[in-house]
């Protein structure tokens, strides 16, 4: 029986991204050798969205985003750690949303 999900980021700056997730986002981890960190995920959920041309990501793609209880507090805490946000917090109908940069030219959603 399935007991979890493994998510993955591919990055041209893998070590810097691991350090970012460890140091800035504060995820606990297991070092499986040579600094290769596997992060323990907190609470998680999974959605399945319909493809909506011009509105959603294309069919066959997937996405990773983070969520929190208090977006303004979380944004302030992450900014204090040097995290760069690319968009202001905005109400998207399903919640308050913003985006931040991660090493390797990644931009992820926080809601």
PDB file of C-alpha atoms in Angstrom:
ATOM      1  CA  UNK A   1       0.000   0.000   0.000  1.00  0.00           C
ATOM      2  CA  UNK A   2       1.232   3.509  -0.766  1.00  0.00           C
ATOM      3  CA  UNK A   3       2.366   5.264   2.402  1.00  0.00           C
ATOM      4  CA  UNK A   4       3.691   8.579   1.137  1.00  0.00           C
ATOM      5  CA  UNK A   5       4.902  10.683  -1.748  1.00  0.00           C
ATOM      6  CA  UNK A   6       8.419  11.658  -2.811  1.00  0.00           C
ATOM      7  CA  UNK A   7       8.757  15.061  -4.443  1.00  0.00           C
ATOM      8  CA  UNK A   8      11.735  16.215  -6.453  1.00  0.00           C
ATOM      9  CA  UNK A   9      13.323  19.448  -7.622  1.00  0.00           C
ATOM     10  CA  UNK A  10      15.874  19.306 -10.440  1.00  0.00           C
ATOM     11  CA  UNK A  11      18.370  22.136 -10.126  1.00  0.00           C
ATOM     12  CA  UNK A  12      21.574  23.328 -11.758  1.00  0.00           C
ATOM     13  CA  UNK A  13      22.514  24.393  -8.209  1.00  0.00           C
ATOM     14  CA  UNK A  14      21.564  21.219  -6.301  1.00  0.00           C
ATOM     15  CA  UNK A  15      23.851  21.790  -3.297  1.00  0.00           C
ATOM     16  CA  UNK A  16      22.764  25.426  -2.921  1.00  0.00           C
ATOM     17  CA  UNK A  17      19.120  24.333  -3.184  1.00  0.00           C
ATOM     18  CA  UNK A  18      19.623  21.683  -0.484  1.00  0.00           C
ATOM     19  CA  UNK A  19      21.196  24.324   1.768  1.00  0.00           C
ATOM     20  CA  UNK A  20      18.325  26.738   1.042  1.00  0.00           C
ATOM     21  CA  UNK A  21      15.691  24.153   1.971  1.00  0.00           C
ATOM     22  CA  UNK A  22      17.645  23.192   5.098  1.00  0.00           C
ATOM     23  CA  UNK A  23      18.668  26.682   6.272  1.00  0.00           C
ATOM     24  CA  UNK A  24      15.981  29.039   4.969  1.00  0.00           C
ATOM     25  CA  UNK A  25      12.886  26.827   4.932  1.00  0.00           C
ATOM     26  CA  UNK A  26      13.971  24.848   8.002  1.00  0.00           C
ATOM     27  CA  UNK A  27      13.094  21.345   6.816  1.00  0.00           C
ATOM     28  CA  UNK A  28      14.556  18.469   8.804  1.00  0.00           C
ATOM     29  CA  UNK A  29      16.504  15.944   6.748  1.00  0.00           C
ATOM     30  CA  UNK A  30      18.535  12.773   6.549  1.00  0.00           C
ATOM     31  CA  UNK A  31      22.007  12.949   4.985  1.00  0.00           C
ATOM     32  CA  UNK A  32      22.184   9.790   2.876  1.00  0.00           C
ATOM     33  CA  UNK A  33      25.873  10.376   2.135  1.00  0.00           C
ATOM     34  CA  UNK A  34      28.179  13.014   0.695  1.00  0.00           C
ATOM     35  CA  UNK A  35      25.833  15.865   1.629  1.00  0.00           C
ATOM     36  CA  UNK A  36      22.909  14.396  -0.314  1.00  0.00           C
ATOM     37  CA  UNK A  37      20.001  15.506   1.857  1.00  0.00           C
ATOM     38  CA  UNK A  38      16.576  13.883   1.759  1.00  0.00           C
ATOM     39  CA  UNK A  39      14.074  16.192   3.445  1.00  0.00           C
ATOM     40  CA  UNK A  40      11.325  15.076   5.769  1.00  0.00           C
ATOM     41  CA  UNK A  41       8.094  16.662   4.642  1.00  0.00           C
ATOM     42  CA  UNK A  42       5.590  18.055   7.081  1.00  0.00           C
ATOM     43  CA  UNK A  43       1.870  17.788   6.439  1.00  0.00           C
ATOM     44  CA  UNK A  44       1.105  17.424   2.739  1.00  0.00           C
ATOM     45  CA  UNK A  45      -1.803  17.214   0.348  1.00  0.00           C
ATOM     46  CA  UNK A  46      -2.252  16.464  -3.342  1.00  0.00           C
ATOM     47  CA  UNK A  47      -4.692  17.962  -5.813  1.00  0.00           C
ATOM     48  CA  UNK A  48      -5.660  17.072  -9.356  1.00  0.00           C
ATOM     49  CA  UNK A  49      -6.610  20.062 -11.492  1.00  0.00           C
ATOM     50  CA  UNK A  50      -8.186  20.048 -14.933  1.00  0.00           C
ATOM     51  CA  UNK A  51      -6.229  21.459 -17.835  1.00  0.00           C
ATOM     52  CA  UNK A  52      -7.651  24.858 -18.709  1.00  0.00           C
ATOM     53  CA  UNK A  53      -5.915  26.314 -21.796  1.00  0.00           C
ATOM     54  CA  UNK A  54      -4.641  29.817 -21.093  1.00  0.00           C
ATOM     55  CA  UNK A  55      -5.219  29.468 -17.346  1.00  0.00           C
ATOM     56  CA  UNK A  56      -3.584  26.317 -15.982  1.00  0.00           C
ATOM     57  CA  UNK A  57      -0.366  24.440 -16.591  1.00  0.00           C
ATOM     58  CA  UNK A  58      -0.414  22.177 -19.645  1.00  0.00           C
ATOM     59  CA  UNK A  59      -1.707  18.610 -19.494  1.00  0.00           C
ATOM     60  CA  UNK A  60       0.876  16.152 -18.149  1.00  0.00           C
ATOM     61  CA  UNK A  61       2.765  18.630 -15.957  1.00  0.00           C
ATOM     62  CA  UNK A  62       3.100  18.743 -12.178  1.00  0.00           C
ATOM     63  CA  UNK A  63       3.825  21.417  -9.624  1.00  0.00           C
ATOM     64  CA  UNK A  64       5.180  21.759  -6.088  1.00  0.00           C
ATOM     65  CA  UNK A  65       4.059  24.567  -3.815  1.00  0.00           C
ATOM     66  CA  UNK A  66       4.239  25.301  -0.100  1.00  0.00           C
ATOM     67  CA  UNK A  67       1.441  26.377   2.224  1.00  0.00           C
ATOM     68  CA  UNK A  68       1.284  27.964   5.655  1.00  0.00           C
ATOM     69  CA  UNK A  69      -1.144  29.203   8.317  1.00  0.00           C
ATOM     70  CA  UNK A  70      -0.244  32.916   8.192  1.00  0.00           C
ATOM     71  CA  UNK A  71       1.202  34.052   4.871  1.00  0.00           C
ATOM     72  CA  UNK A  72       2.193  37.547   5.997  1.00  0.00           C
ATOM     73  CA  UNK A  73       4.054  36.228   9.061  1.00  0.00           C
ATOM     74  CA  UNK A  74       5.729  33.486   6.996  1.00  0.00           C
ATOM     75  CA  UNK A  75       6.792  35.958   4.285  1.00  0.00           C
ATOM     76  CA  UNK A  76       8.292  38.243   6.959  1.00  0.00           C
ATOM     77  CA  UNK A  77      10.177  35.323   8.566  1.00  0.00           C
ATOM     78  CA  UNK A  78      11.538  34.120   5.219  1.00  0.00           C
ATOM     79  CA  UNK A  79      12.519  37.637   4.120  1.00  0.00           C
ATOM     80  CA  UNK A  80      14.465  37.995   7.386  1.00  0.00           C
ATOM     81  CA  UNK A  81      16.416  34.888   6.296  1.00  0.00           C
ATOM     82  CA  UNK A  82      17.171  36.464   2.912  1.00  0.00           C
ATOM     83  CA  UNK A  83      14.507  34.759   0.802  1.00  0.00           C
ATOM     84  CA  UNK A  84      13.596  36.820  -2.275  1.00  0.00           C
ATOM     85  CA  UNK A  85       9.924  37.098  -3.175  1.00  0.00           C
ATOM     86  CA  UNK A  86       8.977  37.718  -6.802  1.00  0.00           C
ATOM     87  CA  UNK A  87       5.331  38.722  -6.370  1.00  0.00           C
ATOM     88  CA  UNK A  88       3.296  40.522  -3.759  1.00  0.00           C
ATOM     89  CA  UNK A  89       0.783  38.530  -1.730  1.00  0.00           C
ATOM     90  CA  UNK A  90      -2.507  38.474  -3.651  1.00  0.00           C
ATOM     91  CA  UNK A  91      -5.895  36.836  -3.171  1.00  0.00           C
ATOM     92  CA  UNK A  92      -6.295  34.212  -5.913  1.00  0.00           C
ATOM     93  CA  UNK A  93      -9.743  33.021  -4.820  1.00  0.00           C
ATOM     94  CA  UNK A  94      -8.421  29.787  -3.309  1.00  0.00           C
ATOM     95  CA  UNK A  95      -6.210  31.683  -0.877  1.00  0.00           C
ATOM     96  CA  UNK A  96      -3.524  34.321  -0.452  1.00  0.00           C
ATOM     97  CA  UNK A  97      -0.609  33.573  -2.763  1.00  0.00           C
ATOM     98  CA  UNK A  98       2.951  34.734  -3.406  1.00  0.00           C
ATOM     99  CA  UNK A  99       6.067  33.303  -5.077  1.00  0.00           C
ATOM    100  CA  UNK A 100       9.702  33.132  -4.023  1.00  0.00           C
ATOM    101  CA  UNK A 101      13.011  32.225  -5.633  1.00  0.00           C
ATOM    102  CA  UNK A 102      15.096  29.170  -4.852  1.00  0.00           C
ATOM    103  CA  UNK A 103      18.601  28.313  -6.136  1.00  0.00           C
ATOM    104  CA  UNK A 104      18.765  26.880  -9.637  1.00  0.00           C
ATOM    105  CA  UNK A 105      16.413  29.443 -11.167  1.00  0.00           C
ATOM    106  CA  UNK A 106      13.350  27.985  -9.430  1.00  0.00           C
ATOM    107  CA  UNK A 107      10.292  29.985  -8.478  1.00  0.00           C
ATOM    108  CA  UNK A 108       7.768  28.351  -6.151  1.00  0.00           C
ATOM    109  CA  UNK A 109       4.353  29.261  -4.836  1.00  0.00           C
ATOM    110  CA  UNK A 110       3.562  29.883  -1.195  1.00  0.00           C
ATOM    111  CA  UNK A 111      -0.077  30.082  -0.167  1.00  0.00           C
TER     112      UNK A 111
END
